[in-house]
Amino acid sequence: MQELQRWVAENLAKDLSIEVLAQRAAMSARNLERVFAREIGNTPARYVKQVRVEAARKQLESTDHGVNQIASCCGFSSAEVLRRCFLRHFKIAPSQYRKRCRMRAG
């Protein structure tokens, strides 16, 4: 599973559906879900979303890229989907998060 986790982190902009991940791990989708949950403690879909949100957070802190560009780079279908996921995860919008980071740094 560690190799799959590493591959996910390196390929965020790609299709990371359960079918693609299962094929990459040489397992059935159902078996991957079971093994992943047992070893990682999360479903593959939740894990992918978590890694994408974390990658977006890092880009908001370290780049001047727009939210649209960050969303695309991190594999979100739109800036709005990124915004909703970010709000759920961090309880703050991406643009507000970036402002706070800059205020702390400046």
N, CA, C and O atoms as a MOPAC input file, in Angstrom:
PM7 MOZYME 1SCF
protein

 N      0.82000 1    -1.19900 1     0.00000 1
 C      0.00000 1     0.00000 1     0.00000 1
 C      0.86200 1     1.26000 1     0.00000 1
 O      0.44600 1     2.29900 1    -0.51200 1
 N      2.05600 1     1.17000 1     0.57100 1
 C      2.91800 1     2.35900 1     0.59500 1
 C      3.29800 1     2.80800 1    -0.81100 1
 O      3.35800 1     4.00600 1    -1.09000 1
 N      3.55400 1     1.85000 1    -1.69000 1
 C      3.88500 1     2.19400 1    -3.07800 1
 C      2.69400 1     2.88400 1    -3.74400 1
 O      2.87400 1     3.85100 1    -4.48400 1
 N      1.49400 1     2.39800 1    -3.49000 1
 C      0.29700 1     3.00900 1    -4.04900 1
 C      0.10500 1     4.41700 1    -3.48200 1
 O     -0.25400 1     5.33800 1    -4.21600 1
 N      0.33700 1     4.58300 1    -2.20200 1
 C      0.22500 1     5.90700 1    -1.58400 1
 C      1.21800 1     6.88300 1    -2.21900 1
 O      0.86900 1     8.02800 1    -2.50400 1
 N      2.42900 1     6.43500 1    -2.43400 1
 C      3.45600 1     7.26700 1    -3.05900 1
 C      3.03000 1     7.63900 1    -4.48800 1
 O      3.17500 1     8.78800 1    -4.90600 1
 N      2.51000 1     6.66500 1    -5.22200 1
 C      2.07200 1     6.90500 1    -6.59300 1
 C      0.92800 1     7.92000 1    -6.62700 1
 O      0.90700 1     8.80300 1    -7.48400 1
 N     -0.00900 1     7.79900 1    -5.71000 1
 C     -1.12400 1     8.75000 1    -5.61800 1
 C     -0.56800 1    10.16400 1    -5.44000 1
 O     -0.96400 1    11.08000 1    -6.16100 1
 N      0.33500 1    10.34400 1    -4.49500 1
 C      0.89700 1    11.67200 1    -4.20700 1
 C      1.63000 1    12.25700 1    -5.41100 1
 O      1.67800 1    13.47700 1    -5.57100 1
 N      2.19500 1    11.41000 1    -6.24900 1
 C      2.94100 1    11.87200 1    -7.41800 1
 C      2.05900 1    12.07800 1    -8.65100 1
 O      2.52100 1    12.61000 1    -9.66100 1
 N      0.80000 1    11.66300 1    -8.57600 1
 C     -0.08000 1    11.69900 1    -9.74100 1
 C     -1.44200 1    12.30000 1    -9.42900 1
 O     -2.46200 1    11.80500 1    -9.90800 1
 N     -1.46700 1    13.34500 1    -8.64400 1
 C     -2.72900 1    13.92500 1    -8.18400 1
 C     -3.62900 1    14.42100 1    -9.30300 1
 O     -4.85200 1    14.37500 1    -9.17000 1
 N     -3.05800 1    14.89100 1   -10.39400 1
 C     -3.86900 1    15.43500 1   -11.48000 1
 C     -4.49800 1    14.34400 1   -12.35000 1
 O     -5.34800 1    14.63800 1   -13.19100 1
 N     -4.09100 1    13.10100 1   -12.15700 1
 C     -4.62100 1    11.99000 1   -12.95700 1
 C     -5.93500 1    11.47000 1   -12.38200 1
 O     -6.35200 1    11.84900 1   -11.28700 1
 N     -6.57000 1    10.59900 1   -13.14700 1
 C     -7.76000 1     9.88700 1   -12.68600 1
 C     -7.32300 1     8.93300 1   -11.58000 1
 O     -6.55200 1     8.00500 1   -11.82300 1
 N     -7.81100 1     9.16200 1   -10.37600 1
 C     -7.45900 1     8.30500 1    -9.23300 1
 C     -8.70500 1     7.60100 1    -8.70900 1
 O     -8.90700 1     7.47700 1    -7.50100 1
 N     -9.52600 1     7.14800 1    -9.63400 1
 C    -10.72300 1     6.39800 1    -9.25100 1
 C    -10.31900 1     5.05700 1    -8.65300 1
 O     -9.18500 1     4.60900 1    -8.82100 1
 N    -11.24400 1     4.42900 1    -7.96300 1
 C    -10.96100 1     3.13700 1    -7.33800 1
 C    -10.53300 1     2.11900 1    -8.38400 1
 O     -9.68500 1     1.27100 1    -8.10800 1
 N    -11.10800 1     2.19000 1    -9.58000 1
 C    -10.73800 1     1.25100 1   -10.64100 1
 C     -9.27700 1     1.43700 1   -11.06700 1
 O     -8.55000 1     0.46200 1   -11.25500 1
 N     -8.86300 1     2.67900 1   -11.21500 1
 C     -7.47600 1     2.97200 1   -11.59600 1
 C     -6.52700 1     2.53400 1   -10.48800 1
 O     -5.49800 1     1.91700 1   -10.76000 1
 N     -6.86500 1     2.84700 1    -9.24700 1
 C     -6.01500 1     2.45500 1    -8.12300 1
 C     -5.93700 1     0.93400 1    -7.99900 1
 O     -4.86800 1     0.38700 1    -7.73000 1
 N     -7.05700 1     0.25800 1    -8.19200 1
 C     -7.07600 1    -1.20500 1    -8.10000 1
 C     -6.20100 1    -1.82000 1    -9.18500 1
 O     -5.45500 1    -2.76600 1    -8.92900 1
 N     -6.29600 1    -1.28200 1   -10.39000 1
 C     -5.46600 1    -1.78500 1   -11.47900 1
 C     -3.99000 1    -1.56100 1   -11.15500 1
 O     -3.15700 1    -2.43900 1   -11.38200 1
 N     -3.67900 1    -0.39800 1   -10.63300 1
 C     -2.29200 1    -0.07300 1   -10.26800 1
 C     -1.76200 1    -1.03400 1    -9.19200 1
 O     -0.59000 1    -1.40900 1    -9.20400 1
 N     -2.64700 1    -1.42200 1    -8.26300 1
 C     -2.25100 1    -2.32000 1    -7.17000 1
 C     -2.40400 1    -3.79000 1    -7.54800 1
 O     -2.10600 1    -4.67300 1    -6.74400 1
 N     -2.86500 1    -4.05500 1    -8.76100 1
 C     -3.08800 1    -5.42400 1    -9.24700 1
 C     -4.06200 1    -6.17800 1    -8.34600 1
 O     -3.81000 1    -7.31700 1    -7.95200 1
 N     -5.17200 1    -5.52800 1    -8.02800 1
 C     -6.21300 1    -6.11600 1    -7.18500 1
 C     -7.56800 1    -5.76100 1    -7.77600 1
 O     -7.68300 1    -4.89200 1    -8.64000 1
 N     -8.57600 1    -6.44600 1    -7.29600 1
 C     -9.93100 1    -6.03100 1    -7.63800 1
 C    -10.24900 1    -4.78300 1    -6.81900 1
 O     -9.63300 1    -4.53800 1    -5.78200 1
 N    -11.20100 1    -4.00900 1    -7.28400 1
 C    -11.58500 1    -2.79400 1    -6.56300 1
 C    -12.07800 1    -3.13500 1    -5.16300 1
 O    -11.74100 1    -2.45100 1    -4.19600 1
 N    -12.85600 1    -4.16900 1    -5.06000 1
 C    -13.40400 1    -4.56800 1    -3.75800 1
 C    -12.30000 1    -4.98800 1    -2.78200 1
 O    -12.32100 1    -4.61500 1    -1.60900 1
 N    -11.34800 1    -5.75900 1    -3.27900 1
 C    -10.25100 1    -6.18300 1    -2.41700 1
 C     -9.37200 1    -5.00000 1    -2.01700 1
 O     -8.92600 1    -4.91100 1    -0.87200 1
 N     -9.12500 1    -4.09700 1    -2.95600 1
 C     -8.33300 1    -2.90200 1    -2.63000 1
 C     -9.00800 1    -2.10800 1    -1.51700 1
 O     -8.34500 1    -1.66900 1    -0.57700 1
 N    -10.30800 1    -1.92500 1    -1.61800 1
 C    -11.02600 1    -1.17900 1    -0.57100 1
 C    -10.83000 1    -1.83500 1     0.79500 1
 O    -10.58600 1    -1.14600 1     1.78600 1
 N    -10.93300 1    -3.14300 1     0.85100 1
 C    -10.76100 1    -3.84700 1     2.13000 1
 C     -9.34100 1    -3.72800 1     2.65900 1
 O     -9.12800 1    -3.38100 1     3.82100 1
 N     -8.36700 1    -4.01900 1     1.79600 1
 C     -6.96300 1    -3.98200 1     2.21700 1
 C     -6.55800 1    -2.56400 1     2.60400 1
 O     -5.89500 1    -2.36200 1     3.62100 1
 N     -6.94900 1    -1.59800 1     1.80700 1
 C     -6.60200 1    -0.20300 1     2.06200 1
 C     -7.17500 1     0.23900 1     3.40600 1
 O     -6.47300 1     0.84200 1     4.21700 1
 N     -8.43400 1    -0.05800 1     3.63500 1
 C     -9.07400 1     0.32900 1     4.89900 1
 C     -8.38200 1    -0.33200 1     6.08500 1
 O     -8.18500 1     0.30300 1     7.12100 1
 N     -8.01600 1    -1.58500 1     5.94200 1
 C     -7.35600 1    -2.30400 1     7.03300 1
 C     -5.95500 1    -1.73500 1     7.30800 1
 O     -5.58200 1    -1.52900 1     8.46300 1
 N     -5.19300 1    -1.48700 1     6.25500 1
 C     -3.79800 1    -1.05700 1     6.43200 1
 C     -3.63800 1     0.44700 1     6.64600 1
 O     -2.75000 1     0.87800 1     7.38200 1
 N     -4.48800 1     1.24000 1     6.01100 1
 C     -4.34100 1     2.69800 1     6.07000 1
 C     -5.34200 1     3.31800 1     7.04300 1
 O     -5.10000 1     4.39400 1     7.59000 1
 N     -6.45500 1     2.64000 1     7.25400 1
 C     -7.46400 1     3.16700 1     8.16300 1
 C     -8.41700 1     4.14500 1     7.51600 1
 O     -9.09200 1     4.91400 1     8.20000 1
 N     -8.47200 1     4.11400 1     6.18900 1
 C     -9.33000 1     5.03400 1     5.44400 1
 C     -9.68000 1     4.38200 1     4.12200 1
 O     -8.99600 1     3.45700 1     3.68500 1
 N    -10.73700 1     4.85500 1     3.48200 1
 C    -11.05300 1     4.34100 1     2.15400 1
 C    -10.10500 1     4.97600 1     1.14100 1
 O     -9.56600 1     6.05300 1     1.39800 1
 N     -9.89300 1     4.33400 1     0.00500 1
 C     -9.03800 1     4.95000 1    -1.01400 1
 C     -9.55300 1     6.32700 1    -1.45200 1
 O     -8.76200 1     7.25300 1    -1.62900 1
 N    -10.85900 1     6.46600 1    -1.62400 1
 C    -11.41500 1     7.75700 1    -2.06200 1
 C    -11.15200 1     8.85900 1    -1.03900 1
 O    -10.75900 1     9.96600 1    -1.40700 1
 N    -11.36200 1     8.56800 1     0.21500 1
 C    -11.09800 1     9.58000 1     1.25700 1
 C     -9.61100 1     9.91000 1     1.33300 1
 O     -9.22900 1    11.06300 1     1.52800 1
 N     -8.78900 1     8.89300 1     1.17700 1
 C     -7.34400 1     9.11200 1     1.21700 1
 C     -6.92400 1    10.03900 1     0.07100 1
 O     -6.17500 1    10.99100 1     0.28600 1
 N     -7.40700 1     9.75800 1    -1.14500 1
 C     -7.06700 1    10.59600 1    -2.30400 1
 C     -7.50500 1    12.03000 1    -2.06200 1
 O     -6.74200 1    12.96100 1    -2.32200 1
 N     -8.71500 1    12.21900 1    -1.57200 1
 C     -9.22000 1    13.56500 1    -1.31500 1
 C     -8.34800 1    14.26800 1    -0.26900 1
 O     -8.03000 1    15.44800 1    -0.41700 1
 N     -7.96900 1    13.55300 1     0.77000 1
 C     -7.12700 1    14.12000 1     1.82400 1
 C     -5.76400 1    14.54000 1     1.26700 1
 O     -5.27200 1    15.62000 1     1.59400 1
 N     -5.16200 1    13.71400 1     0.44700 1
 C     -3.85500 1    14.04100 1    -0.13200 1
 C     -3.97500 1    15.24000 1    -1.07500 1
 O     -3.09300 1    16.09900 1    -1.10800 1
 N     -5.06300 1    15.29500 1    -1.83700 1
 C     -5.26900 1    16.42400 1    -2.74000 1
 C     -5.45900 1    17.73100 1    -1.96900 1
 O     -4.89700 1    18.75900 1    -2.34500 1
 N     -6.23400 1    17.69600 1    -0.91100 1
 C     -6.45900 1    18.90100 1    -0.10000 1
 C     -5.14800 1    19.35600 1     0.54600 1
 O     -4.85700 1    20.55100 1     0.59100 1
 N     -4.37800 1    18.42100 1     1.03300 1
 C     -3.09900 1    18.76600 1     1.65700 1
 C     -2.12900 1    19.35500 1     0.62800 1
 O     -1.40400 1    20.30100 1     0.93500 1
 N     -2.11200 1    18.81000 1    -0.56800 1
 C     -1.25700 1    19.35500 1    -1.63200 1
 C     -1.70200 1    20.77100 1    -1.99400 1
 O     -0.86700 1    21.64600 1    -2.22100 1
 N     -3.00300 1    20.99400 1    -2.04600 1
 C     -3.52700 1    22.33800 1    -2.33100 1
 C     -3.12700 1    23.30600 1    -1.22500 1
 O     -2.74300 1    24.44100 1    -1.50600 1
 N     -3.21200 1    22.87300 1     0.01900 1
 C     -2.80900 1    23.71600 1     1.15000 1
 C     -1.34800 1    24.14600 1     1.00500 1
 O     -1.01500 1    25.31700 1     1.19000 1
 N     -0.49500 1    23.19900 1     0.67500 1
 C      0.93300 1    23.50500 1     0.52300 1
 C      1.16300 1    24.49700 1    -0.61500 1
 O      2.00000 1    25.39300 1    -0.50300 1
 N      0.41800 1    24.33500 1    -1.71300 1
 C      0.57600 1    25.27000 1    -2.83500 1
 C      0.05800 1    26.66100 1    -2.48200 1
 O      0.63200 1    27.66500 1    -2.90300 1
 N     -1.01300 1    26.72000 1    -1.71800 1
 C     -1.52400 1    28.03000 1    -1.28600 1
 C     -0.48700 1    28.75700 1    -0.43600 1
 O     -0.36000 1    29.97900 1    -0.51100 1
 N      0.24600 1    28.00800 1     0.36400 1
 C      1.27000 1    28.60400 1     1.22800 1
 C      2.52400 1    29.00100 1     0.46700 1
 O      3.15800 1    30.00200 1     0.80200 1
 N      2.89100 1    28.23300 1    -0.55000 1
 C      4.21400 1    28.40200 1    -1.14600 1
 C      4.24100 1    28.97100 1    -2.56400 1
 O      5.31800 1    29.22400 1    -3.10400 1
 N      3.06900 1    29.17500 1    -3.17400 1
 C      3.05700 1    29.71400 1    -4.53800 1
 C      2.06800 1    30.88500 1    -4.63400 1
 O      1.29700 1    31.15700 1    -3.71400 1
 N      2.12500 1    31.54800 1    -5.76000 1
 C      1.15600 1    32.59900 1    -6.05900 1
 C      0.13600 1    32.11700 1    -7.08700 1
 O     -0.61700 1    32.92200 1    -7.63500 1
 N      0.10800 1    30.82700 1    -7.34800 1
 C     -0.81900 1    30.27000 1    -8.32200 1
 C     -2.25300 1    30.55800 1    -7.88400 1
 O     -2.56600 1    30.57000 1    -6.69400 1
 N     -3.10900 1    30.78800 1    -8.86800 1
 C     -4.51100 1    31.00800 1    -8.58300 1
 C     -5.19700 1    29.72100 1    -8.13200 1
 O     -4.68500 1    28.62100 1    -8.34000 1
 N     -6.34000 1    29.87700 1    -7.52200 1
 C     -7.07700 1    28.71800 1    -7.01400 1
 C     -7.47200 1    27.78100 1    -8.15100 1
 O     -7.46600 1    26.56300 1    -7.97500 1
 N     -7.81200 1    28.32800 1    -9.30900 1
 C     -8.14600 1    27.47700 1   -10.45800 1
 C     -6.96800 1    26.59300 1   -10.85500 1
 O     -7.13400 1    25.39600 1   -11.09200 1
 N     -5.79000 1    27.18200 1   -10.92500 1
 C     -4.59100 1    26.43800 1   -11.30500 1
 C     -4.24700 1    25.38800 1   -10.25100 1
 O     -3.87800 1    24.26400 1   -10.59400 1
 N     -4.36300 1    25.74300 1    -8.98200 1
 C     -4.07700 1    24.79900 1    -7.90600 1
 C     -5.07300 1    23.64100 1    -7.93900 1
 O     -4.69600 1    22.48100 1    -7.77300 1
 N     -6.33400 1    23.96700 1    -8.15200 1
 C     -7.36300 1    22.91800 1    -8.22300 1
 C     -7.03300 1    21.92700 1    -9.32800 1
 O     -7.09800 1    20.71600 1    -9.11700 1
 N     -6.68700 1    22.42300 1   -10.48200 1
 C     -6.35800 1    21.56900 1   -11.61600 1
 C     -5.11600 1    20.72600 1   -11.34100 1
 O     -5.10500 1    19.52400 1   -11.60700 1
 N     -4.10100 1    21.34100 1   -10.82200 1
 C     -2.83300 1    20.65700 1   -10.52000 1
 C     -3.01300 1    19.54900 1    -9.48300 1
 O     -2.33500 1    18.52300 1    -9.53600 1
 N     -3.92300 1    19.76300 1    -8.54800 1
 C     -4.13700 1    18.80400 1    -7.45800 1
 C     -5.23100 1    17.78100 1    -7.77400 1
 O     -5.54800 1    16.93200 1    -6.94200 1
 N     -5.80400 1    17.86300 1    -8.96900 1
 C     -6.75500 1    16.85300 1    -9.39500 1
 C     -8.21100 1    17.11900 1    -9.08000 1
 O     -9.04200 1    16.21900 1    -9.19500 1
 N     -8.53500 1    18.34300 1    -8.68400 1
 C     -9.93900 1    18.69500 1    -8.44200 1
 C    -10.58200 1    19.06300 1    -9.77000 1
 O     -9.92400 1    19.63800 1   -10.63700 1
 N    -11.84400 1    18.74400 1    -9.93900 1
 C    -12.52000 1    19.01600 1   -11.20700 1
 C    -12.77900 1    20.50200 1   -11.41600 1
 O    -12.98800 1    20.93900 1   -12.54800 1
 N    -12.76800 1    21.28200 1   -10.34300 1
 C    -12.96800 1    22.72700 1   -10.45500 1
 C    -12.48700 1    23.40600 1    -9.17200 1
 O    -12.24000 1    22.75500 1    -8.15700 1
 N    -12.36400 1    24.72100 1    -9.24700 1
 C    -11.99300 1    25.48800 1    -8.06300 1
 C    -13.08300 1    25.39000 1    -7.00500 1
 O    -12.79000 1    25.40200 1    -5.80900 1
 N    -14.32900 1    25.29200 1    -7.43200 1
 C    -15.43900 1    25.17700 1    -6.48500 1
 C    -15.36500 1    23.86300 1    -5.70700 1
 O    -15.64000 1    23.84500 1    -4.50700 1
 N    -15.00400 1    22.78000 1    -6.35900 1
 C    -14.86600 1    21.49200 1    -5.66300 1
 C    -13.71000 1    21.58100 1    -4.66000 1
 O    -13.82300 1    21.09800 1    -3.53300 1
 N    -12.61500 1    22.19200 1    -5.06900 1
 C    -11.50100 1    22.40900 1    -4.13700 1
 C    -11.96700 1    23.22600 1    -2.94500 1
 O    -11.67100 1    22.88200 1    -1.80100 1
 N    -12.69300 1    24.30500 1    -3.20400 1
 C    -13.16600 1    25.17300 1    -2.12400 1
 C    -14.02700 1    24.39300 1    -1.12800 1
 O    -13.84700 1    24.52300 1     0.08300 1
 N    -14.95500 1    23.58900 1    -1.63300 1
 C    -15.82700 1    22.81700 1    -0.73600 1
 C    -15.03600 1    21.80700 1     0.08800 1
 O    -15.26400 1    21.66500 1     1.28900 1
 N    -14.10300 1    21.10400 1    -0.55900 1
 C    -13.27800 1    20.13200 1     0.16500 1
 C    -12.40000 1    20.82400 1     1.20600 1
 O    -12.24400 1    20.33600 1     2.32500 1
 N    -11.83200 1    21.96600 1     0.82100 1
 C    -10.96800 1    22.72200 1     1.72200 1
 C    -11.76200 1    23.19700 1     2.92900 1
 O    -11.29000 1    23.09800 1     4.06200 1
 N    -12.96000 1    23.71000 1     2.69400 1
 C    -13.83000 1    24.15700 1     3.78600 1
 C    -14.15800 1    23.01300 1     4.73800 1
 O    -14.11900 1    23.18100 1     5.95700 1
 N    -14.48000 1    21.85100 1     4.17700 1
 C    -14.79800 1    20.69500 1     5.01900 1
 C    -13.59300 1    20.26800 1     5.86000 1
 O    -13.72600 1    19.92100 1     7.03300 1
 N    -12.43600 1    20.30300 1     5.24400 1
 C    -11.23200 1    19.80800 1     5.91300 1
 C    -10.63200 1    20.82000 1     6.89400 1
 O    -10.27700 1    20.45700 1     8.01600 1
 N    -10.51800 1    22.07100 1     6.48400 1
 C     -9.84000 1    23.08900 1     7.29800 1
 C    -10.76900 1    24.13400 1     7.91100 1
 O    -10.32700 1    24.96100 1     8.70900 1
 N    -12.05700 1    24.10400 1     7.54500 1
 C    -13.04900 1    25.06000 1     8.06600 1
 C    -12.74500 1    26.49600 1     7.67100 1
 O    -13.08100 1    27.43900 1     8.38700 1
 N    -12.10200 1    26.64600 1     6.51600 1
 C    -11.77500 1    27.96900 1     5.99000 1
 C    -11.64800 1    27.85200 1     4.47000 1
 O    -11.22800 1    26.81300 1     3.96100 1
 N    -12.00700 1    28.90800 1     3.75000 1
 C    -11.89000 1    28.91100 1     2.29300 1
 C    -10.42100 1    29.04000 1     1.88700 1
 O     -9.62900 1    29.62700 1     2.62400 1
 N    -10.04800 1    28.49900 1     0.72600 1
 C     -8.65100 1    28.58600 1     0.28600 1
 C     -8.11400 1    30.01500 1     0.23000 1
 O     -6.98300 1    30.26200 1     0.64800 1
 N     -8.90200 1    30.95100 1    -0.27500 1
 C     -8.42900 1    32.34200 1    -0.37400 1
 C     -8.19400 1    32.94900 1     1.00600 1
 O     -7.22800 1    33.68500 1     1.20500 1
 N     -9.07200 1    32.64300 1     1.95900 1
 C     -8.88300 1    33.13700 1     3.33100 1
 C     -7.65800 1    32.49200 1     3.97400 1
 O     -6.91200 1    33.14800 1     4.70100 1
 N     -7.45900 1    31.21400 1     3.70400 1
 C     -6.29200 1    30.50900 1     4.23900 1
 C     -5.00900 1    31.17400 1     3.74600 1
 O     -4.08300 1    31.41000 1     4.52200 1
 N     -4.96500 1    31.47200 1     2.44800 1
 C     -3.77500 1    32.10000 1     1.87400 1
 C     -3.53700 1    33.46200 1     2.51500 1
 O     -2.39600 1    33.79600 1     2.83300 1
 N     -4.58300 1    34.24900 1     2.70900 1
 C     -4.44000 1    35.56900 1     3.34700 1
 C     -3.86400 1    35.43400 1     4.75000 1
 O     -2.97000 1    36.18900 1     5.13200 1
 N     -4.36800 1    34.48400 1     5.51000 1
 C     -3.86300 1    34.28400 1     6.87900 1
 C     -2.39900 1    33.88100 1     6.87800 1
 O     -1.62500 1    34.34800 1     7.71400 1
 N     -2.01500 1    33.01900 1     5.94800 1
 C     -0.61600 1    32.59800 1     5.85800 1
 C      0.28200 1    33.78000 1     5.55000 1
 O      1.36300 1    33.91500 1     6.12200 1
 N     -0.15900 1    34.61700 1     4.66300 1
 C      0.64500 1    35.78700 1     4.27500 1
 C      0.72500 1    36.79800 1     5.40500 1
 O      1.75500 1    37.44800 1     5.58500 1
 N     -0.35400 1    36.93600 1     6.16900 1
 C     -0.34400 1    37.86700 1     7.30700 1
 C      0.65900 1    37.38000 1     8.36000 1
 O      1.38400 1    38.18100 1     8.94900 1
 N      0.69600 1    36.06500 1     8.59300 1
 C      1.63600 1    35.50300 1     9.57200 1
 C      3.07400 1    35.65000 1     9.10000 1
 O      3.97000 1    35.92300 1     9.89800 1
 N      3.29400 1    35.46900 1     7.80300 1
 C      4.64800 1    35.55100 1     7.23600 1
 C      5.13800 1    36.99000 1     7.12600 1
 O      6.33700 1    37.25800 1     7.20900 1
 N      4.21000 1    37.89900 1     6.94000 1
 C      4.59800 1    39.29300 1     6.68800 1
 C      4.66400 1    40.06600 1     7.91200 1
 O      4.97600 1    41.25700 1     7.87400 1

